[in-house]
Structures are given as C-alpha cells and as structure tokens.
Coordinates of C-alpha atoms in Angstrom, one line a residue:
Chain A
X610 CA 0.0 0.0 0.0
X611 CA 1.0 3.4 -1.1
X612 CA 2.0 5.4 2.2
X613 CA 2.1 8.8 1.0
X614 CA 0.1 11.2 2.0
X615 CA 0.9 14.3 1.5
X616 CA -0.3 17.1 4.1
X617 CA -1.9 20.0 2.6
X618 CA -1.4 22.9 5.2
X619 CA -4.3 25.8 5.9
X620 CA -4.1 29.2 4.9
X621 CA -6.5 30.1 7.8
X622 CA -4.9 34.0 8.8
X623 CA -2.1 33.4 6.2
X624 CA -1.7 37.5 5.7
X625 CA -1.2 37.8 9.5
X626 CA 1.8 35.8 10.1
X627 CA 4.3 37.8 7.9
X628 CA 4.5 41.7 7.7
X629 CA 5.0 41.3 4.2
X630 CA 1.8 40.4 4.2
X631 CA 0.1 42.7 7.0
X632 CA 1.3 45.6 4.7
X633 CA -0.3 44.5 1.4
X634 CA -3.7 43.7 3.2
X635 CA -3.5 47.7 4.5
X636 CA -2.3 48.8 0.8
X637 CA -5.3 46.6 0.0
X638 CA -7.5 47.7 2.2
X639 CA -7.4 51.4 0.9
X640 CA -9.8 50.7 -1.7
X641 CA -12.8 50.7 1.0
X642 CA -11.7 54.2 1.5
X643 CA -11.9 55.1 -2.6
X644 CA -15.5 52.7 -2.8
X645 CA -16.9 55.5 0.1
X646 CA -15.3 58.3 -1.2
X647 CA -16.8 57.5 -4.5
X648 CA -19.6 57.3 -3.0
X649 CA -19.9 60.3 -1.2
X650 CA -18.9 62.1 -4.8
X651 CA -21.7 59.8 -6.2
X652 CA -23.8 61.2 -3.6
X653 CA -23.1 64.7 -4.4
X654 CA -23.5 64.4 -8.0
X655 CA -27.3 63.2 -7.8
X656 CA -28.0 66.2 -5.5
X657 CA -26.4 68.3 -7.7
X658 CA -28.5 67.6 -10.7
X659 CA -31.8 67.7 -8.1
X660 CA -31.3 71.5 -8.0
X661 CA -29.7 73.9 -5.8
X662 CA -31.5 73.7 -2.7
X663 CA -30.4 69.9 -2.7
X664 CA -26.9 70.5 -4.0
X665 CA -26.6 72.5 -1.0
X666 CA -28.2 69.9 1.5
X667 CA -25.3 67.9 0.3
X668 CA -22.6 71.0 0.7
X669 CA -23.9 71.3 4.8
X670 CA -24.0 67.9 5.1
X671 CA -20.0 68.1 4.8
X672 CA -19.6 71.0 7.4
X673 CA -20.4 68.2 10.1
X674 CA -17.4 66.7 11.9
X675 CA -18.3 63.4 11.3
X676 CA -17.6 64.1 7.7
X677 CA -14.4 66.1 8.4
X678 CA -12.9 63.4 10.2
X679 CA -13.7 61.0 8.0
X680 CA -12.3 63.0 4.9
X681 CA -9.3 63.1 7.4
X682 CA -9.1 59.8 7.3
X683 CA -9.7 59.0 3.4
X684 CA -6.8 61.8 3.1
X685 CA -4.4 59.7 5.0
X686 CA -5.7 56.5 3.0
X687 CA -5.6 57.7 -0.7
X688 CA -1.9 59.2 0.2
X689 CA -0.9 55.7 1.3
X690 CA -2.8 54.3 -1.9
X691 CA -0.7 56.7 -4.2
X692 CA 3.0 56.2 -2.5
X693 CA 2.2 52.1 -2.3
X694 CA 0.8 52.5 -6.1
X695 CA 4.1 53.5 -7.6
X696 CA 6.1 51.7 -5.0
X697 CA 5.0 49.0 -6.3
X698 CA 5.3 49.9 -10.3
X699 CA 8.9 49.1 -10.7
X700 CA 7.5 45.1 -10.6
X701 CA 5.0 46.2 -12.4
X702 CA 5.5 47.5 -15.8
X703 CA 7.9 46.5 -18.3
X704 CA 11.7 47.6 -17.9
X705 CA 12.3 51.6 -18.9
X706 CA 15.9 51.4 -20.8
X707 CA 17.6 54.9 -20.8
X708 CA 21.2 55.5 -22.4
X709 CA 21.3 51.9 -22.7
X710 CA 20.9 51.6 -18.3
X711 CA 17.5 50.2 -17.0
X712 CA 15.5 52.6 -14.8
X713 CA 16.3 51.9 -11.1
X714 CA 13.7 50.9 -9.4
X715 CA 13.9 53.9 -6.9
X716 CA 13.8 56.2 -10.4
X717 CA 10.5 54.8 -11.0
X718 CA 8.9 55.3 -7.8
X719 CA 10.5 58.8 -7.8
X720 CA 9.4 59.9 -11.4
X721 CA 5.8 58.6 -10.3
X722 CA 5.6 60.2 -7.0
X723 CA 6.6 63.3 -8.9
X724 CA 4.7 63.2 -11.2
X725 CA 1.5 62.5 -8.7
X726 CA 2.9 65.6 -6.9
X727 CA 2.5 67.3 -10.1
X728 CA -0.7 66.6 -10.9
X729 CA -2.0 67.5 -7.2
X730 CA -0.5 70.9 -7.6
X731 CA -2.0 71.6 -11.0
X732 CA -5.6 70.5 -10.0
X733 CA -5.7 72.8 -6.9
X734 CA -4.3 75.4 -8.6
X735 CA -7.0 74.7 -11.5
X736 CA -9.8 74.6 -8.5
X737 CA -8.7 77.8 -7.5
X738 CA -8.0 79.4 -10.4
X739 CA -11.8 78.6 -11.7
X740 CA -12.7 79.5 -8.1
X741 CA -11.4 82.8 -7.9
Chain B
X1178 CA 34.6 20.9 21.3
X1179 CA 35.1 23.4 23.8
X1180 CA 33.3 24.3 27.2
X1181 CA 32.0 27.5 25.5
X1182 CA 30.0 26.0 22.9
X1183 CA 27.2 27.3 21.7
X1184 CA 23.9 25.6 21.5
X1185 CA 20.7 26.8 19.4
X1186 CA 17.4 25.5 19.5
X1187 CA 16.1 24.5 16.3
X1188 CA 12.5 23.9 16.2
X1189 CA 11.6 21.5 13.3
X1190 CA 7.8 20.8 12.0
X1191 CA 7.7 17.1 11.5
X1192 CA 5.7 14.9 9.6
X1193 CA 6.1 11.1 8.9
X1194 CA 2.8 10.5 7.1
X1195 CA 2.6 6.4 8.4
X1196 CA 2.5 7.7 11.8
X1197 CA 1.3 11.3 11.9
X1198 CA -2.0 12.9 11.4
X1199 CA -1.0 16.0 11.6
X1200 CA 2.8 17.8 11.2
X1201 CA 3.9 18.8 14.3
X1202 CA 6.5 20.7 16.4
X1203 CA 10.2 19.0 17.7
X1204 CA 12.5 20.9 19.1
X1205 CA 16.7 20.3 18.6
X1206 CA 19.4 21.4 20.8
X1207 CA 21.9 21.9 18.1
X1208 CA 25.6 22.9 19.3
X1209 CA 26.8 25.1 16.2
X1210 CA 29.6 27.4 15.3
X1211 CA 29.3 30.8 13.6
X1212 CA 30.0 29.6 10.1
X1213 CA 27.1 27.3 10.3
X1214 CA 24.1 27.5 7.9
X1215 CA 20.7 26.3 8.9
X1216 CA 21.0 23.5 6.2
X1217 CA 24.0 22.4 8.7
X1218 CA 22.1 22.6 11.7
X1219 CA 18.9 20.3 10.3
X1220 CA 22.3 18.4 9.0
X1221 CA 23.8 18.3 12.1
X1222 CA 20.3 16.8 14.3
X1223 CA 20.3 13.8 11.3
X1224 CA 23.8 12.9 11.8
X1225 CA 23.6 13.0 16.0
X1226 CA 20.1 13.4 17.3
X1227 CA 17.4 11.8 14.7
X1228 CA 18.1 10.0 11.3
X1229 CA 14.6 9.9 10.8
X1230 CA 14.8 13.5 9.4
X1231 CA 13.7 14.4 6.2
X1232 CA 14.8 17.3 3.6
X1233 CA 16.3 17.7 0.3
X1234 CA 19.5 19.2 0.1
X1235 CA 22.6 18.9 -2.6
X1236 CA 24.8 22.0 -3.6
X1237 CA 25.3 23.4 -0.2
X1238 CA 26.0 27.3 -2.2
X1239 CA 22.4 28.1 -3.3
X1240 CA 22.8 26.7 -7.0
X1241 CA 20.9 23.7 -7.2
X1242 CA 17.7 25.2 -5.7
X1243 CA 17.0 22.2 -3.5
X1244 CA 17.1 23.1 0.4
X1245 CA 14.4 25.9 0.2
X1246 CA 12.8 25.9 3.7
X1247 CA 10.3 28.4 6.1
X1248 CA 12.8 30.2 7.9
X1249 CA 11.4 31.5 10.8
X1250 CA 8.3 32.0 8.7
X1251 CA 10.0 33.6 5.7
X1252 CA 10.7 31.5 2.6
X1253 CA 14.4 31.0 2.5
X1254 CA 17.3 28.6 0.7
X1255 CA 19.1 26.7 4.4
X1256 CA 22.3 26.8 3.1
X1257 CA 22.6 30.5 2.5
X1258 CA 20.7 31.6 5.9
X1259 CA 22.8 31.2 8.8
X1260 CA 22.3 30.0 12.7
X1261 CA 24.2 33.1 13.9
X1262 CA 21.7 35.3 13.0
X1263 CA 19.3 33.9 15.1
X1264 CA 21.0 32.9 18.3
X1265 CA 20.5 33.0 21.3
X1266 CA 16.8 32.8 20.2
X1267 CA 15.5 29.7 18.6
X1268 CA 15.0 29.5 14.9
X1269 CA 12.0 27.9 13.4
X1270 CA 12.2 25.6 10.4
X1271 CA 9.1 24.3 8.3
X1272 CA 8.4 22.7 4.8
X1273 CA 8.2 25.2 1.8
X1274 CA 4.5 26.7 2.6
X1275 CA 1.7 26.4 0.0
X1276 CA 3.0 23.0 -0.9
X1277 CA 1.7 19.6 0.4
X1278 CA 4.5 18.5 3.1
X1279 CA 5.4 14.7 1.8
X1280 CA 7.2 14.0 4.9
X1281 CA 9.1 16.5 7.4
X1282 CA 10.8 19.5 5.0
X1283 CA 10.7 17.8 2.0
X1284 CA 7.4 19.1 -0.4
X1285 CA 5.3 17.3 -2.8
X1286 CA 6.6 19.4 -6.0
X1287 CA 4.5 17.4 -8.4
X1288 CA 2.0 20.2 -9.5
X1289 CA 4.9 22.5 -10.5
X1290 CA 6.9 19.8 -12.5
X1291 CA 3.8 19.4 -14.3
X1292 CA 3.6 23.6 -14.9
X1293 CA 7.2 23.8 -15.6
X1294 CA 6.4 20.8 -18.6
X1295 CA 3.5 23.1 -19.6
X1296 CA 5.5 26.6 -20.8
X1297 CA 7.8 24.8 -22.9
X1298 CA 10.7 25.6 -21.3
X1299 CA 13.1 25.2 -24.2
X1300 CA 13.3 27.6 -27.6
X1301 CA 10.9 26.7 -30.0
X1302 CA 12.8 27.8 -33.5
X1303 CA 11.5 30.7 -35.1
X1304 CA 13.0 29.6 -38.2
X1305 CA 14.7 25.7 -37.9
X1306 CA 18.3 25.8 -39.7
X1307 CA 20.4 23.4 -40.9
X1308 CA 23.7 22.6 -39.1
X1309 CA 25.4 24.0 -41.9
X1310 CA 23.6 27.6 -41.3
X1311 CA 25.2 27.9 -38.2
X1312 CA 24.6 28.9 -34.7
X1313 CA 20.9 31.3 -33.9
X1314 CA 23.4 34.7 -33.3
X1315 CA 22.0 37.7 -31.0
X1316 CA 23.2 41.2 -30.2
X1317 CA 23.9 41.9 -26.1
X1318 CA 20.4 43.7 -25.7
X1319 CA 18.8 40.9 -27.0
X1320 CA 20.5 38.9 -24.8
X1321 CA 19.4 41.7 -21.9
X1322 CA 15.9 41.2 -22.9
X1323 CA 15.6 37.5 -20.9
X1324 CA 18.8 37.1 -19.3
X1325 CA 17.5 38.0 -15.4
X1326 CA 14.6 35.4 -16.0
X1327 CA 17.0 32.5 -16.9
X1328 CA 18.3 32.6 -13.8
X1329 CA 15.6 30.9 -12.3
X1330 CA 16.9 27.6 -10.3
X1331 CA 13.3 25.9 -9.2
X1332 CA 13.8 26.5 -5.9
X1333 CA 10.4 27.4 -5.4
X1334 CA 10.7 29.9 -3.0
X1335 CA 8.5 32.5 -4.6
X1336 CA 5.9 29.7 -4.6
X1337 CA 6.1 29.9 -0.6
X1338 CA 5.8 33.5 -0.8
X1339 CA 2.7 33.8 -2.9
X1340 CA -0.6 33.6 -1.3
X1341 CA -2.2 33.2 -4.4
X1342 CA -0.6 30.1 -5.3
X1343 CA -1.8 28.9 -1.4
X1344 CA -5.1 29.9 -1.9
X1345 CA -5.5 28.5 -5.9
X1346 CA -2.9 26.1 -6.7
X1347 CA -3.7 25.8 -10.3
X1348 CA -2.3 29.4 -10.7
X1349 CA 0.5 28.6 -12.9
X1350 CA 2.9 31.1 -10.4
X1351 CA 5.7 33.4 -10.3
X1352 CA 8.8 31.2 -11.4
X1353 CA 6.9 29.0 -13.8
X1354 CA 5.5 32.4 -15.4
X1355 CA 9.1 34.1 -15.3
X1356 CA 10.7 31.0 -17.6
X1357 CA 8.1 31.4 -19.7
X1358 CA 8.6 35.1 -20.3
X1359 CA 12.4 34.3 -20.7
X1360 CA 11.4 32.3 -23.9
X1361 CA 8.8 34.5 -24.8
X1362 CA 11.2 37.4 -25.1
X1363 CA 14.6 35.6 -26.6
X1364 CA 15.0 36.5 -30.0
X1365 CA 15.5 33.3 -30.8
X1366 CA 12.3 32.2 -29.9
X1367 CA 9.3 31.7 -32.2
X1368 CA 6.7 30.3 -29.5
X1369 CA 5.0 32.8 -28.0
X1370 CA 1.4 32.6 -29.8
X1371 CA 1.6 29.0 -27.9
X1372 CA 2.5 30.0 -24.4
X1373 CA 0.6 33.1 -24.5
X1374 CA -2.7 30.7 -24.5
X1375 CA -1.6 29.8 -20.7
X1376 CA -1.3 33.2 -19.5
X1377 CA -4.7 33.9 -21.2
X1378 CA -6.3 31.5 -19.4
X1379 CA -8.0 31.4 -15.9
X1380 CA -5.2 29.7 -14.7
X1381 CA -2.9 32.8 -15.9
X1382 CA -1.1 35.7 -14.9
X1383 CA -4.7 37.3 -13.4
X1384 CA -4.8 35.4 -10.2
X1385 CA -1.8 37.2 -9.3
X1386 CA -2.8 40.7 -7.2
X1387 CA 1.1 42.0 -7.2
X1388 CA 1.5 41.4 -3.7
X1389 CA 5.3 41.4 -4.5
X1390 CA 6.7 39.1 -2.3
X1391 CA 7.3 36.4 -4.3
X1392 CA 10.6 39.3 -6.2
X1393 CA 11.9 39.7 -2.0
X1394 CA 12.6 36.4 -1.5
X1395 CA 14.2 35.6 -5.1
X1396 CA 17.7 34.3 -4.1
X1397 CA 18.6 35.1 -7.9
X1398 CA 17.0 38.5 -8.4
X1399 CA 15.0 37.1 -10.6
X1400 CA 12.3 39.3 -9.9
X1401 CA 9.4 37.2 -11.2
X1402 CA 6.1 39.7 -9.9
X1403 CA 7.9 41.5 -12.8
X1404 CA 7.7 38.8 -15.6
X1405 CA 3.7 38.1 -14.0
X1406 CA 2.8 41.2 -14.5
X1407 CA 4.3 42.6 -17.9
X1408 CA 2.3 39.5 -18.9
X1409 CA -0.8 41.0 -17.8
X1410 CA -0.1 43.6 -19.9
X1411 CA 0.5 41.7 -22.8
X1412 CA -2.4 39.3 -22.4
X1413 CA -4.8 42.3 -21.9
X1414 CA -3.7 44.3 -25.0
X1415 CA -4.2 40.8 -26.8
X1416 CA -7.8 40.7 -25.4
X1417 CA -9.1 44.4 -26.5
X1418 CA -7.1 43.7 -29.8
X1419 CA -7.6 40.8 -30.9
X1420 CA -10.2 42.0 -32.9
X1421 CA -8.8 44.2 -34.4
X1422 CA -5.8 42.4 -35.5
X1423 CA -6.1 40.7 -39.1
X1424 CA -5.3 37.6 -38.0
X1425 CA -6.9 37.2 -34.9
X1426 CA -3.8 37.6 -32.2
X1427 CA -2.7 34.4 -29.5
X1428 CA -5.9 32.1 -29.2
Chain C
X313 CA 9.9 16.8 -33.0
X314 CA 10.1 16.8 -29.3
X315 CA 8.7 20.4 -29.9
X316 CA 5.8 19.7 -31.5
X317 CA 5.1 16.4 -29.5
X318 CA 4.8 19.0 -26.4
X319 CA 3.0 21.3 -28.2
X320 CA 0.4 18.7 -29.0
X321 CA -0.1 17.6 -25.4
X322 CA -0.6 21.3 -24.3
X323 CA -3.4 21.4 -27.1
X324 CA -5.1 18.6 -25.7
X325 CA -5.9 20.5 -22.2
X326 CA -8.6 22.7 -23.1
X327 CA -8.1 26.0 -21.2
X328 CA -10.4 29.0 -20.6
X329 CA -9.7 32.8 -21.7
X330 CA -10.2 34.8 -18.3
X331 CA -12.2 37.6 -18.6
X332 CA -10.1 39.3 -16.0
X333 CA -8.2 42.1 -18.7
X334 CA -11.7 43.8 -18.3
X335 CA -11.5 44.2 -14.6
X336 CA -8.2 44.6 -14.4
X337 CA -7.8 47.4 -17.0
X338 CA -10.4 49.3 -14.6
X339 CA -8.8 48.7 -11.6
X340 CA -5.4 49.8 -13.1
X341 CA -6.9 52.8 -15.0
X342 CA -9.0 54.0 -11.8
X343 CA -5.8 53.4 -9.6
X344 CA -3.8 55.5 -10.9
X345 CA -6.7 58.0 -11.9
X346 CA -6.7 58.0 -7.8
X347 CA -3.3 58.0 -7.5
X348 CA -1.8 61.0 -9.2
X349 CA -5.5 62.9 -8.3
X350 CA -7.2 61.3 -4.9
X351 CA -5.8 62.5 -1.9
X352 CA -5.9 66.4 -3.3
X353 CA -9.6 65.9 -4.5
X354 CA -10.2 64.7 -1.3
X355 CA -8.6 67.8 0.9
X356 CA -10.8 69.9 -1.5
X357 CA -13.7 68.4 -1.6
X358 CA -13.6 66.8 1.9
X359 CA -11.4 69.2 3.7
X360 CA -10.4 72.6 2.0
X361 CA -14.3 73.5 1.2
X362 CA -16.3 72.6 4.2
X363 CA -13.5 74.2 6.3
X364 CA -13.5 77.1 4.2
X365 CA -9.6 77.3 4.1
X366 CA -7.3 77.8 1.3
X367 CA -9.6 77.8 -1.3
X368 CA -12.4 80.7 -1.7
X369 CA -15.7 79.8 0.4
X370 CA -17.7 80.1 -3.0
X371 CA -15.5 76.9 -4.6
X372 CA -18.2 74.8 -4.6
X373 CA -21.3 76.9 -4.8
X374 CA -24.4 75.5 -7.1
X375 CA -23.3 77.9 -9.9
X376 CA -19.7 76.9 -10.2
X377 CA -20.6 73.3 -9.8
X378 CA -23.6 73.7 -12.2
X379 CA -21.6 75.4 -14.5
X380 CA -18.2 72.5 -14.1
X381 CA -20.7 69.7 -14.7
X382 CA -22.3 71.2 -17.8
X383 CA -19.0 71.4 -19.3
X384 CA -18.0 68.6 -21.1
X385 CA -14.9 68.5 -19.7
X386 CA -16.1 68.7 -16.4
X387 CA -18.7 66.1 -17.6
X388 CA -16.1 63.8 -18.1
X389 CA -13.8 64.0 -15.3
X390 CA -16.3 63.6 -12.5
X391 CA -17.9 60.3 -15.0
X392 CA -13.7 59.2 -15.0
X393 CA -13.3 59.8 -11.6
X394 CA -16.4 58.4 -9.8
X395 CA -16.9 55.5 -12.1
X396 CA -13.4 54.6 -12.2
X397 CA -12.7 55.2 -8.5
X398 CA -15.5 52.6 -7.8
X399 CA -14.3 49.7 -10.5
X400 CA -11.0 50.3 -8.5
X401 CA -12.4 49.8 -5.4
X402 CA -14.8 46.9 -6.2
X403 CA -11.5 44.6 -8.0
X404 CA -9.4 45.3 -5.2
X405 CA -12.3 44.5 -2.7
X406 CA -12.9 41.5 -4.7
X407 CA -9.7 39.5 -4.3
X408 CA -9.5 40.9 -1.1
X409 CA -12.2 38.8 0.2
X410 CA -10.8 35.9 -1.7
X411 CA -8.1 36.7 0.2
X412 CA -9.4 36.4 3.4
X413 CA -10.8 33.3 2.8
X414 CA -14.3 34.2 1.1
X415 CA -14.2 32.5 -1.9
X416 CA -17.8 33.8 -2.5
X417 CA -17.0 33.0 -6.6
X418 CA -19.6 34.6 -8.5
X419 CA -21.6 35.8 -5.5
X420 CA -18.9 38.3 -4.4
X421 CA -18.1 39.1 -8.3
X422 CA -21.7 40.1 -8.6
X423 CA -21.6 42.0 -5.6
X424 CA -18.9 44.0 -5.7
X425 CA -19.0 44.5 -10.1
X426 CA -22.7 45.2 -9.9
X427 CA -22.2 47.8 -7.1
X428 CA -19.4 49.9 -9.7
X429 CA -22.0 48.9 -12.2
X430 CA -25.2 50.4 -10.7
X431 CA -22.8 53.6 -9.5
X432 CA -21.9 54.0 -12.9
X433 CA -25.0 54.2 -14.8
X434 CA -26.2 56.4 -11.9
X435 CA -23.5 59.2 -12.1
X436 CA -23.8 58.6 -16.3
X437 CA -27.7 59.4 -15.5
X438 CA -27.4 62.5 -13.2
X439 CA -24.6 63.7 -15.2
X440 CA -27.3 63.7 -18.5
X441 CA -29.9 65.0 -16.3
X442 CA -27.8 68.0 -15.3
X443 CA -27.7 69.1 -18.8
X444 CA -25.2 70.2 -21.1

C-alpha cells in the first residue's frame, strides 16, 4: 500500500503571520476608502442635478465633523494608496531602458511620486483658479 | 569541542505520514559554530540526534535550488541563511508553505513539475536551420531582454511566498510564469502565440494581485512579480485587440 | 519533434480565456486616476471647502458646480473619476475577500462589479440630467 500522504497545510490567517503580508492587506485595504469616497462624490453628483437647494443639503451635510474626520481619514488612506501604487510599479510594468541603463527601481517610484505631486498641484491650482 | 560552545534551539515541524495525522513541532538542541548554515544545523540533528529527518539538500552554495525551507516564517534557501543570526533565540524551520509536506521539510513538488512541462521551457525555432547555417546569433540587448529570467533555479521559494498560489494552486505562479517570459522574449524564440494561451487562461497571470513578495525572497533576483505582470499587460492588449488584429492575435 | 510532441499535449488541455483584462484594465486605469488625483480631491472636496480654508468659500457653490458639470470636460472627469474610482475599489475588494478566505465566486463578483456597475449608470444618468 501506497503510504504517501501528502499534508496540505491551511491558509487560515495566512496575511497575519508575515508583515509582508500585514502591509499588502492595508495597501489593500485602501480601496474601502476610494468605494466610500466614491460614494460620497456619487452622492453629491445626484444632489447636484436635483437643483440647488439639494446640492446645497449635500454642501452642509460636509460641514459636520463626522464628515471632516472621515475626509481626514480618506486623506491619509488615498496618500498611502498613491505612495504604495508606484512603490509597487517598478515590478509592475515593463523595464524603462535609458542611455542603454534600465531605470532603477527607486527612479521609477520617484518619477511617479513626482509626477502624482505634479498633478495635485496643478488640480488645486486649476480649482482655484476657476474658483477665484 | 570546547566548554563555551554554543547551543541553538532549532524547532523543526515534523511529519512522517505512516504515523502522523498532523505535522507537528520537535525541538533540537543543536551545538553550532558561527559559520554554520541552517542546512547544517537540520544536517547536524540527522547525523547525531534523529536520522529519521527528512529534507532535500545537494549543492550546499544556493545553485541547485533544492534546500528551500520556512525560515522563521520567511521563505528562504538553508544553506545560504545562517544560525548566527538567530542565536541565542530559537530558529523555526518548516516545509516550503503552500505545498503539500510529503514528509518533514521535503514538499510534494509534483503540481509544478507538471507547470514547468507546460511553458515549454526550451526555444521553440523561429525559423529551424540546418547545421550547416550555423549557430541562432544575438546582439547583447537581445540577450538583456531575458537574461534576469533564466536565472531561475526551481527552488520554489516564490511559490512559498505567494498567497495566491496557497489559496488557488492551479495558478500557474511566479517562477513557472518568469521562464516562460524568458522564452517569450529571446530573440531566438518563435513560441510565443503557444505559451501566450496559458497566460490567457483562468489559470494565468490574473490570479496574481502584485502582492510582490514572491521578487523579495528571489535568491537570484530574478524578480518574477515582474515577468507576471508585464504579462498582464501583454495578455490584456491581446484581449481588446484581438479583434482588431487581421489575423486574430494568440488564441 | 520533441517540440511539436509538447506542443500537442498542451493542445489537448482545453483551457479557458479569463475575462479578468476587463476588470483589471479598470482597476489599473481607476488606480492611478486616484493615485496622481485622490488624496488632493479629497482635501478639497472633503477638507479645504467645508473648512472654508485655502480655497475661496464660494468653490463649490451651485453655480460653479452647475456650471463644471455642464462642461464637457467637467462632464467627463467627474464620470472618470467616480466611475473609475469605484471599478477600482470593487476589484481590489474583490480578491481581497478571496483573500481572506471568502471565496464567494460569482456571489462576491456580482456583488462588488454590480455595485461599480449600478454607480456608474447612476452618475452617467445625473450627469445627462444635469444638462449640457
């Protein structure tokens, strides 16, 4: 009679026991924080085409500190979501040759994070140009 | 040996399937010096304090790709990680995780033999020559193109480090997937349209969710999260263009 | 001829095309759409207005809004950005409950691509209501 048997191990908690791991599931986990704040965009965007007095139900709903402090906290989420987005791009997109020298992977995360500064700084700047 | 030897606790998960229902914990008081790799410690308890232990072993300077073990939880090759590092604490060693332990360290490796037959791993001819037409020639950046991905030695290591290989073994994986892009992309190579069909598929590169661990713990830099995903990139320009493309694209 | 006798036993497993590129083209477009623009929409919108700090108080009165979202430019970005935000969120949220050991299959894929779904044609709908 045959007497293998192999043991097949559970992956019960598997993203707990390594901080590899406990860091991807945060990184992950930043996308409850986009689905709400889509949401609340979503949210503002059917108030908006119900008319002014609603669109401005929506604005005062904001003001409360409920809101703030959540906002707080989607702040702090998204910014992880963009630096772990481009951290992560190097082993992510196909190798950038320059002068005959691939792209290192710090270049990559740098030229992204730059470039995500960038685009920040141009849409406030937009906002408050239009604004103004 | 000396009076100020030092001893290290090595805690070993066994498993002898006649006897065992379940793998279980043994610990090893293992007297080691400071040039002593783990690989010499689980050496070290066969030779004087069990012989029933099991694991595979060979080159003994991380070539042959055969001693790859959970070090203290993180998927490691024994005979490059050394007891020093760990001492005076005790170092825990386990069977490669996400494969089926056959019997102490040693894995059940079948289900990646059978991936690694499955990519071709060999050049498929673009064009077949004749002895007489000499060798297939190729410029350094061509050679640049796949080089890192040969360097792949099966040690499986990225296997242990993907939990998406744990949770779906019929995910083809990182180093199985990082051979395959090594032919796709040699010059030389004219078997792409056949491999491509395996990335395609839903046992392909889109169970992987670049987790990225599977690159860390590459003893040969590799870097197969890499190879995975420039092949999602590939296979999903395939899928929107397909149509488009005369004759149809990879299947 | 070792070639093609290996090439003729890969042919015999029938394999299925994954649908996945779909998803994941989404996901990726909408992550870095959130990326390089998320956490600044999210001090203005979230932070910067309802505070009434560094932008103008007015930034988000009905007229300016009225006026953004009858642009088509300003049609397109909020569509971009809410839709895409959400088929972001739902893929990640997706294999995340794989993940943890939900493995809901198509329960969880209806879930969470139907809820991007229904947001979509909802912010497509108020955005065609609001007029052009």
């Amino acid at each position: 009679m045959n007497k293998r048997r192999p043991y097949v191990r559970s992956m019960d908690g598997w993203w707990r026991k390594n901080p590899f791991f406990v860091e991807y599931m945060i990184h992950e986990g930043t996308a409850l924080f986009v689905a709400a704040y889509a949401g609340i965009l979503l949210n503002g965007l059917v108030h908006l085409s119900q008319g002014e007095a609603a669109w401005n139900v929506w604005l005062l709903g904001l003001k409360s500190s409920w809101y703030i402090g959540f906002h707080v906290l989607t702040l702090i989420a998204l910014g992880y979501h963009t630096y772990t987005w481009f951290k992560i791009m190097p082993r992510t997109m196909p190798p950038v040759v320059v002068g005959g020298q691939r792209l290192s992977a710090w270049a990559i995360t740098g030229s992204g994070l730059a470039v995500a500064a960038a685009a920040m700084a141009a849409l406030l700047g937009l906002v408050w140009g239009m604004a103004r | 040996m000396s009076d100020n030897q030092k001893v290290i606790e090595i805690e070993v998960l066994r498993y002898h399937p006649e006897k065992d229902k379940e793998p279980h914990k043994q610990v090893f008081e293992v007297p080691f010096t400071d040039d002593m790799s783990v690989l010499q410690g689980v050496q070290y308890i066969k030779d004087y304090l069990d012989g029933s232990l099991s694991f595979r072993w060979s080159c003994r300077m991380a070539i042959c790709g055969s001693c790859g073990m959970m070090i203290n939880g993180e998927p490691s090759l024994s005979c490059q990680t050394f007891l020093r590092d760990y001492y005076p604490a005790r170092v825990r060693v386990e069977a490669l995780s996400h494969f089926p332990i056959e019997r102490d360290l040693v894995i059940n490796m079948e289900g990646f033999m059978e991936k690694l037959e499955s990519i071709q791993p060999y050049i498929i001819p673009k064009e077949p020559r004749t002895l007489q037409e000499g060798e297939y020639l190729q410029t350094p950046e061509q050679l640049n193109e796949y080089e890192q991905f040969s360097s792949c030695i099966n040690c499986l290591l990225c296997y242990a480090a993907c939990p998406q290989f744990g949770l779906n073994s019929s995910f083809i994986g990182p180093a199985a997937t990082a051979l395959l892009h090594r032919y796709n992309v040699d010059s030389r190579d004219g078997g792409k349209a056949e491999r491509m069909e395996l990335i395609n598929s839903e046992e392909g590169v889109f169970n992987c969710t670049a987790v990225g661990y599977c690159s860390e713990v590459c003893p040969k830099h590799v870097d197969p999260a890499n190879a995975v995903n420039q092949n999602k990139t590939i296979s999903a320009a395939d899928y929107f263009l397909r149509f488009l493309t005369p004759k149809g694209g990879a299947k | 001829m070792n070639a093609t006798n290996a090439t003729n036993a890969m042919k015999t497993t029938t394999r299925k095309r994954s649908n996945a590129p779909i998803f994941w083209a989404l996901f990726g477009a909408g992550g870095m759409l959130s990326a390089l623009f998320g956490p600044m929409l999210v001090f203005i919108t979230g932070i910067a207005v309802p505070l009434g700090v560094v932008l103008p108080k007015d930034t988000m009165s009905y007229p300016h809004m009225l006026a953004f979202a009858q642009n088509l430019i300003g049609k397109g970005f909020i569509f971009a950005i809410i839709a895409l935000f959400l088929w972001h969120a739902a893929h990640r949220i997706f294999h995340s409950l794989h993940d943890i050991g939900i493995h809901a299959g198509t329960g969880a894929k209806l879930l969470c691509y139907g809820l991007a779904m229904v947001g979509t044609v909802i912010a497509a709908y108020a955005l065609l209501a609001i007029g052009f």
